[in-house]
CSV table of C-alpha atoms in Angstrom, one decimal:
chain,number,residue,atom,x,y,z
A,1,MET,CA,-13.8,-38.8,-6.3
A,2,LEU,CA,-16.2,-38.1,-4.5
A,3,TRP,CA,-18.9,-40.8,-2.7
A,4,SER,CA,-22.0,-40.5,-0.8
A,5,LYS,CA,-22.0,-41.0,3.1
A,6,ASN,CA,-24.2,-41.5,6.1
A,7,MET,CA,-22.2,-38.8,8.3
A,8,LYS,CA,-22.8,-37.8,12.0
A,9,ARG,CA,-23.7,-34.3,12.3
A,10,ILE,CA,-20.4,-32.5,13.2
A,11,LEU,CA,-20.8,-30.3,16.1
A,12,THR,CA,-17.6,-28.7,16.2
A,13,ALA,CA,-15.6,-26.8,13.1
A,14,VAL,CA,-18.8,-26.6,11.5
A,15,LEU,CA,-19.1,-23.9,9.2
A,16,ILE,CA,-22.6,-23.1,8.3
A,17,LEU,CA,-23.3,-19.7,6.3
A,18,SER,CA,-26.9,-18.2,6.3
A,19,ALA,CA,-29.0,-17.6,3.3
A,20,GLY,CA,-28.9,-14.0,1.8
A,21,LEU,CA,-27.1,-11.9,-0.6
A,22,PHE,CA,-23.5,-11.5,0.0
A,23,SER,CA,-22.6,-8.7,2.6
A,24,PRO,CA,-18.7,-8.3,2.3
A,25,ALA,CA,-19.2,-5.0,4.5
A,26,ALA,CA,-20.2,-6.8,7.9
A,27,ALA,CA,-16.5,-7.9,8.6
A,28,ASP,CA,-14.6,-5.7,6.0
A,29,GLU,CA,-11.3,-4.1,7.5
A,30,TRP,CA,-8.4,-1.7,6.2
A,31,SER,CA,-4.9,-2.1,7.2
A,32,THR,CA,-1.6,-0.5,6.1
A,33,THR,CA,1.7,-2.3,5.6
A,34,ALA,CA,5.4,-0.9,4.2
A,35,ARG,CA,5.6,2.2,2.6
A,36,LEU,CA,6.8,2.1,-1.1
A,37,ASN,CA,10.6,3.0,-1.4
A,38,ILE,CA,9.2,5.8,-3.7
A,39,PRO,CA,6.1,8.0,-3.8
A,40,ARG,CA,4.0,7.1,-7.2
A,41,ALA,CA,0.8,7.6,-8.8
A,42,GLY,CA,-0.8,5.8,-12.3
A,43,ALA,CA,1.5,3.1,-11.6
A,44,ALA,CA,0.8,-0.7,-12.7
A,45,ALA,CA,0.7,-3.5,-10.7
A,46,VAL,CA,0.3,-7.6,-10.9
A,47,THR,CA,0.8,-10.6,-8.4
A,48,TYR,CA,3.0,-13.3,-9.8
A,49,ASN,CA,4.6,-16.5,-7.6
A,50,GLY,CA,2.9,-14.7,-4.1
A,51,LYS,CA,5.0,-11.5,-4.7
A,52,ILE,CA,3.6,-7.8,-5.4
A,53,TYR,CA,5.6,-6.1,-8.6
A,54,VAL,CA,4.8,-2.3,-9.2
A,55,PHE,CA,5.9,-0.8,-12.6
A,56,GLY,CA,6.7,2.9,-13.0
A,57,GLY,CA,4.0,5.5,-12.4
A,58,LYS,CA,4.6,9.3,-11.6
A,59,SER,CA,6.8,10.6,-8.8
A,60,VAL,CA,7.4,14.0,-7.4
A,61,ASN,CA,8.6,17.2,-9.3
A,62,ASN,CA,6.6,15.3,-12.5
A,63,ASN,CA,9.4,12.6,-12.4
A,64,VAL,CA,8.1,9.7,-14.7
A,65,LEU,CA,9.6,6.2,-13.7
A,66,ASN,CA,11.1,3.1,-15.5
A,67,SER,CA,11.8,1.4,-11.8
A,68,VAL,CA,10.2,-1.6,-10.2
A,69,GLU,CA,9.4,-2.4,-6.9
A,70,VAL,CA,8.6,-5.9,-5.6
A,71,TYR,CA,6.5,-6.5,-2.5
A,72,ASP,CA,7.4,-9.8,-0.3
A,73,PRO,CA,4.5,-10.4,2.5
A,74,LEU,CA,6.6,-12.6,4.3
A,75,ASN,CA,8.8,-9.9,5.7
A,76,GLU,CA,6.8,-7.2,4.5
A,77,THR,CA,8.9,-5.0,2.8
A,78,TRP,CA,9.4,-3.8,-0.8
A,79,SER,CA,12.6,-4.4,-2.6
A,80,ILE,CA,13.6,-1.9,-5.6
A,81,THR,CA,16.7,-3.6,-6.7
A,82,GLU,CA,15.5,-7.3,-7.1
A,83,VAL,CA,13.9,-6.6,-10.6
A,84,ALA,CA,15.7,-4.7,-13.7
A,85,SER,CA,14.2,-1.3,-14.7
A,86,PHE,CA,12.6,-1.3,-17.9
A,87,LYS,CA,13.4,0.9,-21.1
A,88,TYR,CA,10.7,3.3,-21.0
A,89,ALA,CA,9.6,5.2,-18.5
A,90,ARG,CA,5.8,5.4,-18.2
A,91,TYR,CA,2.8,5.9,-16.1
A,92,ASN,CA,-1.0,5.5,-16.2
A,93,ALA,CA,-0.1,1.7,-18.3
A,94,THR,CA,-1.2,-1.4,-17.7
A,95,ALA,CA,0.4,-4.7,-16.6
A,96,ILE,CA,-0.7,-8.4,-16.6
A,97,VAL,CA,0.3,-11.7,-16.1
A,98,TRP,CA,0.0,-14.2,-19.0
A,99,LYS,CA,1.6,-17.3,-19.8
A,100,ASP,CA,4.7,-16.8,-17.2
A,101,LYS,CA,5.6,-13.5,-18.0
A,102,ILE,CA,4.4,-10.1,-17.1
A,103,TYR,CA,3.4,-7.4,-20.1
A,104,LEU,CA,3.5,-3.7,-19.8
A,105,ILE,CA,1.3,-2.0,-21.8
A,106,GLY,CA,0.9,1.7,-22.9
A,107,GLY,CA,0.9,4.3,-21.1
A,108,ARG,CA,2.3,7.8,-20.8
A,109,SER,CA,6.0,9.6,-20.5
A,110,ASN,CA,6.0,13.2,-19.8
A,111,ASN,CA,4.8,14.3,-23.0
A,112,LYS,CA,3.9,11.4,-25.8
A,113,VAL,CA,1.2,9.0,-25.2
A,114,MET,CA,2.6,4.9,-25.9
A,115,GLU,CA,2.0,2.1,-28.2
A,116,LYS,CA,4.6,0.4,-26.5
A,117,MET,CA,4.9,-3.2,-25.1
A,118,GLU,CA,7.5,-4.7,-22.8
A,119,VAL,CA,7.5,-7.9,-21.4
A,120,TYR,CA,9.3,-8.8,-18.3
A,121,ASP,CA,10.6,-12.8,-17.9
A,122,PRO,CA,10.8,-13.5,-14.2
A,123,ALA,CA,12.6,-16.5,-14.5
A,124,GLN,CA,15.7,-14.8,-16.3
A,125,ASN,CA,14.5,-11.1,-14.7
A,126,MET,CA,15.0,-9.7,-18.4
A,127,TRP,CA,13.0,-7.1,-20.1
A,128,SER,CA,12.1,-7.9,-24.0
A,129,LYS,CA,10.6,-5.2,-26.4
A,130,ALA,CA,7.1,-6.9,-28.1
A,131,HIS,CA,5.1,-5.8,-31.2
A,132,GLU,CA,3.9,-2.1,-30.5
A,133,MET,CA,0.1,-2.0,-30.6
A,134,HIS,CA,-2.0,-0.1,-33.3
A,135,ASN,CA,-3.0,2.8,-31.0
A,136,GLU,CA,-1.3,4.7,-28.2
A,137,ARG,CA,-3.2,4.5,-25.3
A,138,GLU,CA,-3.3,5.5,-21.5
A,139,GLY,CA,-6.0,4.7,-18.9
A,140,HIS,CA,-6.6,1.6,-21.0
A,141,SER,CA,-7.1,-1.8,-19.1
A,142,ALA,CA,-6.0,-5.1,-19.9
A,143,ASN,CA,-7.8,-8.4,-19.1
A,144,ILE,CA,-7.2,-12.0,-20.2
A,145,LEU,CA,-10.0,-13.3,-22.4
A,146,ASN,CA,-10.3,-16.3,-24.6
A,147,ASP,CA,-6.6,-17.1,-23.7
A,148,HIS,CA,-5.6,-13.9,-25.0
A,149,ILE,CA,-4.8,-10.3,-24.1
A,150,TYR,CA,-7.2,-7.9,-24.6
A,151,VAL,CA,-6.7,-3.8,-24.2
A,152,PHE,CA,-9.9,-1.6,-24.1
A,153,GLY,CA,-10.5,2.1,-23.9
A,154,GLY,CA,-7.9,4.7,-23.1
A,155,ARG,CA,-6.8,8.0,-24.6
A,156,LYS,CA,-4.4,8.8,-26.9
A,157,SER,CA,-3.7,12.9,-26.4
A,158,SER,CA,-7.5,14.1,-26.2
A,159,ASP,CA,-9.2,11.7,-28.5
A,160,TYR,CA,-10.3,8.3,-26.4
A,161,VAL,CA,-9.8,5.2,-28.5
A,162,ASP,CA,-12.7,3.0,-30.1
A,163,ASP,CA,-10.8,-0.3,-31.1
A,164,ILE,CA,-10.6,-3.1,-29.2
A,165,GLU,CA,-7.4,-4.9,-29.5
A,166,TRP,CA,-5.5,-8.2,-28.6
A,167,TYR,CA,-2.4,-10.2,-28.8
A,168,ASP,CA,-1.5,-12.7,-30.8
A,169,ALA,CA,1.2,-14.8,-29.5
A,170,GLU,CA,1.6,-16.9,-32.1
A,171,ASN,CA,2.5,-14.1,-34.7
A,172,SER,CA,3.8,-11.7,-31.9
A,173,GLU,CA,1.6,-8.9,-33.1
A,174,TRP,CA,-1.7,-7.1,-32.0
A,175,GLU,CA,-4.9,-7.4,-34.0
A,176,GLU,CA,-8.2,-5.6,-34.1
A,177,ALA,CA,-10.9,-7.4,-32.4
A,178,ASP,CA,-14.6,-7.5,-34.3
A,179,THR,CA,-16.4,-5.4,-31.7
A,180,ASP,CA,-14.9,-2.2,-30.8
A,181,MET,CA,-16.0,0.4,-28.0
A,182,GLU,CA,-19.1,2.1,-30.2
A,183,ASP,CA,-20.3,4.9,-28.3
A,184,HIS,CA,-18.7,3.5,-25.0
A,185,SER,CA,-15.3,4.7,-25.1
A,186,ARG,CA,-13.9,5.3,-21.7
A,187,ALA,CA,-10.2,5.9,-20.0
A,188,ALA,CA,-9.6,5.2,-16.2
A,189,HIS,CA,-12.4,2.9,-16.0
A,190,PHE,CA,-13.1,0.3,-13.3
A,191,ASN,CA,-12.9,-3.1,-15.1
A,192,ALA,CA,-13.0,-6.6,-15.0
A,193,VAL,CA,-13.3,-10.2,-16.3
A,194,TYR,CA,-15.5,-12.9,-14.9
A,195,GLU,CA,-16.6,-16.5,-16.9
A,196,ASN,CA,-14.8,-14.6,-19.8
A,197,THR,CA,-17.5,-11.8,-19.8
A,198,TYR,CA,-15.8,-8.0,-19.7
A,199,TYR,CA,-17.4,-5.7,-17.0
A,200,MET,CA,-16.6,-2.0,-17.5
A,201,PHE,CA,-17.4,0.4,-14.6
A,202,GLY,CA,-17.3,3.9,-15.1
A,203,GLY,CA,-14.3,5.8,-16.6
A,204,TYR,CA,-14.1,8.9,-17.9
A,205,PHE,CA,-15.6,10.8,-21.2
A,206,TYR,CA,-15.9,13.7,-22.5
A,207,GLY,CA,-17.2,16.4,-19.8
A,208,GLY,CA,-16.1,14.1,-17.1
A,209,PRO,CA,-16.7,11.0,-15.2
A,210,THR,CA,-19.2,8.6,-16.0
A,211,ASN,CA,-21.5,6.1,-14.1
A,212,THR,CA,-22.7,3.9,-16.5
A,213,ILE,CA,-21.9,-0.3,-16.6
A,214,TYR,CA,-21.3,-2.2,-19.2
A,215,LYS,CA,-20.9,-5.8,-20.0
A,216,LEU,CA,-19.6,-7.2,-22.8
A,217,ARG,CA,-18.6,-11.2,-24.3
A,218,PRO,CA,-16.3,-10.5,-27.0
A,219,ASP,CA,-16.7,-14.4,-28.0
A,220,SER,CA,-20.0,-14.7,-28.6
A,221,SER,CA,-21.5,-14.6,-31.8
A,222,ASN,CA,-23.3,-11.4,-31.7
A,223,ALA,CA,-21.2,-9.6,-29.1
A,224,ALA,CA,-22.4,-6.6,-27.9
A,225,TRP,CA,-22.4,-3.7,-25.3
A,226,THR,CA,-25.2,-4.4,-22.9
A,227,GLU,CA,-26.0,-1.4,-20.2
A,228,ILE,CA,-26.7,-3.8,-17.0
A,229,GLY,CA,-26.5,-0.8,-14.5
A,230,ARG,CA,-25.2,2.5,-13.1
A,231,LEU,CA,-23.1,3.3,-10.3
A,232,ASP,CA,-24.7,5.7,-7.7
A,233,THR,CA,-21.5,8.7,-8.4
A,234,PRO,CA,-19.9,9.1,-11.5
A,235,ARG,CA,-16.3,7.6,-10.8
A,236,ALA,CA,-13.0,7.0,-12.6
A,237,TYR,CA,-9.5,6.3,-11.8
A,238,GLY,CA,-10.0,4.4,-8.9
A,239,ALA,CA,-8.5,0.7,-8.2
A,240,THR,CA,-10.6,-2.3,-9.4
A,241,ALA,CA,-9.8,-6.1,-7.9
A,242,ALA,CA,-12.2,-9.1,-8.2
A,243,ILE,CA,-12.7,-12.2,-5.9
A,244,ASP,CA,-14.6,-14.5,-8.0
A,245,SER,CA,-17.8,-13.4,-8.9
A,246,PHE,CA,-17.4,-9.8,-6.7
A,247,ILE,CA,-15.9,-7.1,-8.7
A,248,PHE,CA,-14.6,-4.5,-5.9
A,249,LEU,CA,-14.3,-0.9,-7.3
A,250,ILE,CA,-12.7,1.5,-4.5
A,251,GLY,CA,-11.7,5.6,-4.6
A,252,GLY,CA,-11.2,7.5,-7.7
A,253,GLU,CA,-12.5,11.0,-8.6
A,254,THR,CA,-15.8,12.1,-8.9
A,255,ASN,CA,-17.2,15.6,-10.0
A,256,SER,CA,-16.6,16.9,-6.5
A,257,GLY,CA,-13.2,15.4,-6.0
A,258,LYS,CA,-11.4,12.3,-5.1
A,259,SER,CA,-13.3,9.8,-3.1
A,260,THR,CA,-13.1,7.1,-0.4
A,261,LEU,CA,-15.8,5.3,-1.5
A,262,VAL,CA,-15.9,1.1,-1.7
A,263,GLU,CA,-18.6,-0.6,-4.0
A,264,ILE,CA,-19.1,-4.4,-4.4
A,265,PHE,CA,-20.8,-5.5,-7.7
A,266,ASN,CA,-22.2,-8.6,-7.6
A,267,THR,CA,-21.9,-10.3,-11.4
A,268,GLY,CA,-24.9,-12.9,-10.2
A,269,ASP,CA,-27.6,-10.3,-9.6
A,270,GLY,CA,-26.4,-7.3,-11.1
A,271,GLN,CA,-26.5,-5.4,-7.5
A,272,LEU,CA,-24.1,-3.0,-5.9
A,273,SER,CA,-23.3,-3.2,-2.4
A,274,ARG,CA,-21.3,-1.1,-0.2
A,275,GLY,CA,-17.9,-2.1,2.0
A,276,LYS,CA,-16.0,-0.2,4.4
A,277,ASP,CA,-14.9,3.1,2.8
A,278,MET,CA,-11.0,4.2,2.8
A,279,SER,CA,-9.5,6.4,5.3
A,280,THR,CA,-8.4,8.7,2.8
A,281,ALA,CA,-9.7,9.5,-0.4
A,282,ARG,CA,-7.1,8.9,-3.4
A,283,SER,CA,-7.3,8.3,-7.1
A,284,GLY,CA,-4.7,6.6,-9.7
A,285,MET,CA,-3.7,3.7,-7.2
A,286,ALA,CA,-2.1,0.7,-8.1
A,287,VAL,CA,-4.2,-2.3,-7.3
A,288,ALA,CA,-3.1,-6.1,-6.5
A,289,LEU,CA,-4.8,-9.2,-5.0
A,290,LEU,CA,-2.6,-11.2,-2.8
A,291,GLU,CA,-4.4,-14.2,-0.6
A,292,ASN,CA,-7.6,-12.5,-1.2
A,293,LYS,CA,-6.5,-8.9,0.3
A,294,ILE,CA,-6.9,-6.1,-1.9
A,295,PHE,CA,-3.4,-4.0,-2.1
A,296,ILE,CA,-4.0,-0.1,-2.7
A,297,ILE,CA,-0.7,1.6,-3.6
A,298,GLY,CA,0.2,4.9,-4.0
A,299,GLY,CA,-1.8,7.4,-5.7
A,300,TYR,CA,-2.9,11.0,-5.3
A,301,THR,CA,-4.4,12.6,-2.5
A,302,GLY,CA,-5.6,16.1,-1.7
A,303,SER,CA,-6.5,18.7,-4.3
A,304,SER,CA,-3.4,19.3,-5.1
A,305,ASN,CA,-2.7,16.0,-6.0
A,306,ASP,CA,0.1,15.1,-3.7
A,307,ILE,CA,1.7,11.8,-5.1
A,308,VAL,CA,2.0,9.2,-1.7
A,309,ASP,CA,4.1,6.2,-0.9
A,310,ASP,CA,1.2,4.4,0.8
A,311,VAL,CA,-0.2,1.0,1.0
A,312,ASP,CA,-3.3,-0.2,2.3
A,313,ILE,CA,-5.0,-3.4,2.5
A,314,TYR,CA,-8.4,-3.7,2.3
A,315,THR,CA,-9.5,-7.3,3.8
A,316,PRO,CA,-13.0,-8.0,2.3
A,317,ASP,CA,-15.2,-10.7,4.3
A,318,ILE,CA,-15.6,-13.2,1.3
A,319,THR,CA,-16.0,-16.2,3.6
A,320,ALA,CA,-20.2,-15.8,2.6
A,321,ILE,CA,-22.6,-18.1,0.4
A,322,VAL,CA,-24.8,-16.1,-2.5
A,323,GLU,CA,-28.3,-17.4,-2.5
A,324,TYR,CA,-31.3,-15.9,-4.6
A,325,PRO,CA,-34.2,-16.4,-1.6
A,326,ARG,CA,-36.0,-19.1,-1.7
A,327,PRO,CA,-38.7,-20.3,1.2
A,328,GLY,CA,-37.4,-23.4,3.5
A,329,PRO,CA,-33.6,-24.2,4.5
A,330,GLN,CA,-32.1,-24.6,1.2
A,331,THR,CA,-28.8,-23.9,2.1
A,332,PHE,CA,-26.0,-26.8,1.7
A,333,ARG,CA,-23.1,-26.7,4.1
A,334,LEU,CA,-19.5,-27.5,3.9
A,335,ALA,CA,-18.7,-29.0,7.1
A,336,ARG,CA,-15.3,-29.2,7.6
A,337,ALA,CA,-11.9,-29.3,5.8
A,338,TYR,CA,-9.0,-31.3,7.9
A,339,PRO,CA,-6.5,-31.3,8.4
A,340,ASN,CA,-5.9,-27.5,8.0
A,341,PRO,CA,-3.3,-26.6,7.2
A,342,PHE,CA,-2.9,-29.8,5.4
A,343,ASN,CA,0.3,-31.4,3.6
A,344,GLY,CA,-0.4,-34.4,1.3
A,345,ARG,CA,-4.1,-34.3,0.9
A,346,ILE,CA,-6.8,-32.5,2.3
A,347,ARG,CA,-10.6,-33.8,3.4
A,348,MET,CA,-13.9,-31.5,2.4
A,349,ASP,CA,-17.3,-32.7,4.1
A,350,PHE,CA,-20.3,-31.3,2.7
A,351,GLU,CA,-24.1,-32.2,2.8
A,352,ILE,CA,-26.3,-31.2,-0.5
A,353,PRO,CA,-30.0,-30.3,0.5
A,354,LEU,CA,-31.4,-30.3,-3.2
A,355,SER,CA,-30.6,-32.6,-6.4
A,356,GLY,CA,-28.7,-30.6,-8.9
A,357,THR,CA,-25.4,-29.8,-10.5
A,358,VAL,CA,-22.7,-29.3,-8.2
A,359,GLN,CA,-19.2,-27.5,-9.4
A,360,ILE,CA,-16.5,-28.0,-7.0
A,361,ASP,CA,-13.2,-26.0,-7.9
A,362,ILE,CA,-9.7,-24.7,-6.1
A,363,LEU,CA,-9.1,-21.0,-6.6
A,364,ASN,CA,-5.4,-19.7,-5.9
A,365,SER,CA,-4.7,-16.4,-3.9
A,366,MET,CA,-5.6,-14.1,-7.1
A,367,GLY,CA,-9.0,-15.7,-7.5
A,368,GLN,CA,-7.6,-17.9,-10.5
A,369,LYS,CA,-9.5,-21.1,-10.7
A,370,ILE,CA,-6.4,-24.2,-10.9
A,371,ARG,CA,-7.9,-27.2,-10.3
A,372,ARG,CA,-11.8,-28.8,-11.2
A,373,LEU,CA,-12.9,-31.2,-8.5
A,374,GLU,CA,-15.8,-32.1,-9.7
A,375,ASN,CA,-19.0,-31.2,-12.0
A,376,SER,CA,-21.5,-33.9,-11.7
A,377,PHE,CA,-25.3,-34.3,-11.0
A,378,PHE,CA,-26.1,-34.8,-6.9
A,379,ARG,CA,-29.2,-36.2,-5.2
A,380,PRO,CA,-29.4,-34.8,-1.4
A,381,GLY,CA,-27.0,-36.2,0.9
A,382,SER,CA,-23.8,-36.2,2.5
A,383,TYR,CA,-20.6,-36.1,0.4
A,384,SER,CA,-16.8,-36.0,0.8
A,385,LEU,CA,-14.2,-35.0,-1.3
A,386,PHE,CA,-10.2,-35.1,-1.1
A,387,TRP,CA,-7.7,-32.3,-3.1
A,388,ASP,CA,-4.1,-33.6,-3.4
A,389,ALA,CA,-2.6,-30.4,-3.5
A,390,ARG,CA,-2.3,-30.9,-7.9
A,391,ASP,CA,-3.3,-28.2,-10.1
A,392,ASN,CA,-5.0,-29.2,-13.5
A,393,ARG,CA,-2.1,-30.2,-15.1
A,394,GLY,CA,-1.0,-32.5,-12.2
A,395,ARG,CA,1.2,-30.3,-11.2
A,396,PHE,CA,1.9,-29.9,-7.3
A,397,VAL,CA,0.9,-26.3,-6.2
A,398,ALA,CA,3.0,-23.9,-4.0
A,399,SER,CA,2.3,-23.6,-0.5
A,400,GLY,CA,0.2,-20.7,0.7
A,401,ALA,CA,-3.5,-20.3,1.2
A,402,TYR,CA,-6.1,-21.7,-1.1
A,403,PHE,CA,-9.9,-21.3,-1.9
A,404,VAL,CA,-12.6,-24.3,-2.1
A,405,LEU,CA,-15.2,-23.0,-4.4
A,406,ILE,CA,-18.8,-25.1,-4.4
A,407,ARG,CA,-21.3,-23.9,-6.5
A,408,THR,CA,-24.9,-25.2,-7.3
A,409,ARG,CA,-27.3,-22.9,-9.7
A,410,GLU,CA,-28.8,-21.1,-6.6
A,411,GLN,CA,-25.9,-20.4,-4.4
A,412,HIS,CA,-22.2,-20.9,-4.0
A,413,GLN,CA,-19.6,-20.8,-0.9
A,414,ILE,CA,-16.0,-20.1,-0.3
A,415,LEU,CA,-13.5,-22.0,2.1
A,416,LYS,CA,-9.9,-20.8,2.8
A,417,ILE,CA,-7.6,-23.7,3.3
A,418,THR,CA,-3.7,-23.8,3.5
A,419,TYR,CA,-1.2,-26.0,2.1
A,420,VAL,CA,2.3,-26.1,3.5
A,421,LYS,CA,5.1,-28.5,1.8
């Protein structure tokens, strides 16, 4: 619960963020961590319960893998024995977490594109086979929209897939969406979902990499693809990660070879900005987001497509405010959060300069909103709120890093907090 209060100006532990568009490049950095046990390209990766899971991929000598590697950030090691191998070796597949299970979808064996889906239950350390997609696909994307798994794009043999499919869990079968890819079929495209809207960047089409940016909201009554911009350079087969409303496009293939480029797309204003480039050009990497750090895993390097076991970590500066320029001092202040780290509950003090609706959410390290604290109209003034380390279902969250997201119509601000049981 929030209440208005006259507060003394806090001179210490103050986080005052200057007005202006998000500019993560100012404090971006790249680092490395432990290498994979096996070099992999075209692998799929997810984050689950504080660890990174990497599935399959192609290794040296064209060996297609069915093994799983698990990264533990506490000791910075990869385990290849923690998770059972899946049945169908594959690369260029997708993996996604949904309702506490991990879905491995499509991909290619040595000589065939697959429509197969396997499901991993972490609680049982067990794989099971699930209903096949209608279409064989590699280089497709899998995203959660309308509380369903949706798959977009991809290729089957030399053809691009037009149909969009979603998984009906109640009946354990795939359904075709009312909307298809129309003339926007792509494979190995950059993609992400924000506020139930699907964003697609570049990707392969007949003739090579493309540079168009599209968005689609499948649940709208007149769902249609909308072109909203262009990449500076046509690109495909790179890595995508989304942190709140910002989508990071990393590396990939261009018409002149592999790229080190990092671009950040702001869904708020539709603008692209530059991040800090990778040190080595790569494509076909797996990607995972852990504690707002982007892990770039394996992939191809060089003109001979050498497969690597490198794991690089991109740490963008997300402690920033997004604000459309307006005259005068209009920013709000999230003055402090204390105690931080906390056990039990944490207090956050902030100031609102203008009347309006304020949304306050808690995000986990994957950028998922786990708790809505407020969505109310506020007048200018000083306010405080508490969080008791529970999610929207009243369950206590796990220890780790979380983010307070305070959003108004004109701007938003993120503050990192740490919960310790």
